[in-house]
């Protein structure tokens, strides 16, 4: 297989994982060389590849990945050339619609006093869907970039029968007999979700896979084991959190959920969130993030921001299955879950302050 075919295969795999964008600047030269099937060179101490994730994910996983200093903009070993790959593509004649549009404004952050101020640096893609507003003081004090304020219609308007279910167990029983979409006919078992009914962190994935369909449980198999280790890295267990998916039945062939399937399952997920009443929601992967936030914005632009779903702070990160195929995403995932834990701790402190005598 030549380099062109290897690169094509890589891009097809990324698309199958649901990615719509690539951040080339995050890849080392050695990673790209391996991607296209070129013979690797002997690793240097300052460019060592990231070690495989073994045991719990810890801050050392981040510090153990040496980062080469970024090249000086506009300067290369061959004079007159540029190190900016975007400029190189433009020079080669490649264009995209956004090239003719004005650059996005820097994303605002909110101070403790509530005044907006520009972020330290502009982001690659601005998030413009229904921006977050009216944050509580404790959340504003974190001084983080703002994202999307989202919320679905009330459960009682979409599905009065689901809205009347008083417990998570009854939601699971109801979902087991659900015929709101056609997925029930091909799935082996419903996968309603599991965990602490009073969880402070609620994790939402996209849809059950083959292992989940076999066992009727969310996030089992390799991706489930990795999620357990990720949670352990922020001192949480699966028993501490509630884990569920946007869909409660597996789509055939692990395909992406269809819009009508997401709409059909919305009442179940929203009712689960209403009953659990989490302090933070962690959206795992592009599909879950876009379904919850009702956006088409790519996951790269959604990460690192405070979003809110029905008033609950929501953080976006990569799906554990994606990390199994791309170790470069482990470090950003670690940053995301640390952010979720930071918001969780801040929420706890705020609650303690309001209940103190």
Short mmCIF file of C-alpha atoms in Angstrom, two decimals, residues 150-158 162-163 168 171 202 244-246 248 265-278 281 292 309-310 312:
data_model
loop_
_atom_site.label_atom_id
_atom_site.label_comp_id
_atom_site.label_asym_id
_atom_site.label_seq_id
_atom_site.Cartn_x
_atom_site.Cartn_y
_atom_site.Cartn_z
CA UNK A 150 -29.15 24.83 24.86
CA UNK A 151 -32.38 23.21 25.91
CA UNK A 152 -35.01 20.98 24.38
CA UNK A 153 -38.76 21.30 24.66
CA UNK A 154 -40.30 20.08 27.87
CA UNK A 155 -40.71 16.33 28.20
CA UNK A 156 -44.40 16.71 28.87
CA UNK A 157 -44.85 18.40 25.49
CA UNK A 158 -42.91 15.74 23.55
CA UNK A 162 -42.26 9.61 29.70
CA UNK A 163 -42.69 12.85 31.66
CA UNK A 168 -34.81 5.89 36.56
CA UNK A 171 -37.58 4.92 32.57
CA UNK A 202 -23.62 12.64 34.18
CA UNK A 244 -26.13 6.85 29.38
CA UNK A 245 -26.38 7.47 25.64
CA UNK A 246 -28.41 9.73 23.39
CA UNK A 248 -31.29 3.71 23.99
CA UNK A 265 -35.08 9.33 22.28
CA UNK A 266 -34.92 12.94 23.49
CA UNK A 267 -37.67 12.54 26.11
CA UNK A 268 -35.89 9.62 27.80
CA UNK A 269 -32.56 11.43 28.06
CA UNK A 270 -34.10 14.69 29.23
CA UNK A 271 -36.20 12.91 31.85
CA UNK A 272 -33.08 11.11 33.09
CA UNK A 273 -31.29 14.45 33.45
CA UNK A 274 -34.30 15.91 35.27
CA UNK A 275 -34.33 13.04 37.77
CA UNK A 276 -30.56 12.80 38.33
CA UNK A 277 -30.11 16.58 38.54
CA UNK A 278 -26.33 16.49 37.95
CA UNK A 281 -22.76 16.95 32.15
CA UNK A 292 -27.32 17.95 23.33
CA UNK A 309 -27.94 22.25 28.84
CA UNK A 310 -31.15 23.22 30.61
CA UNK A 312 -26.55 22.49 33.75
#
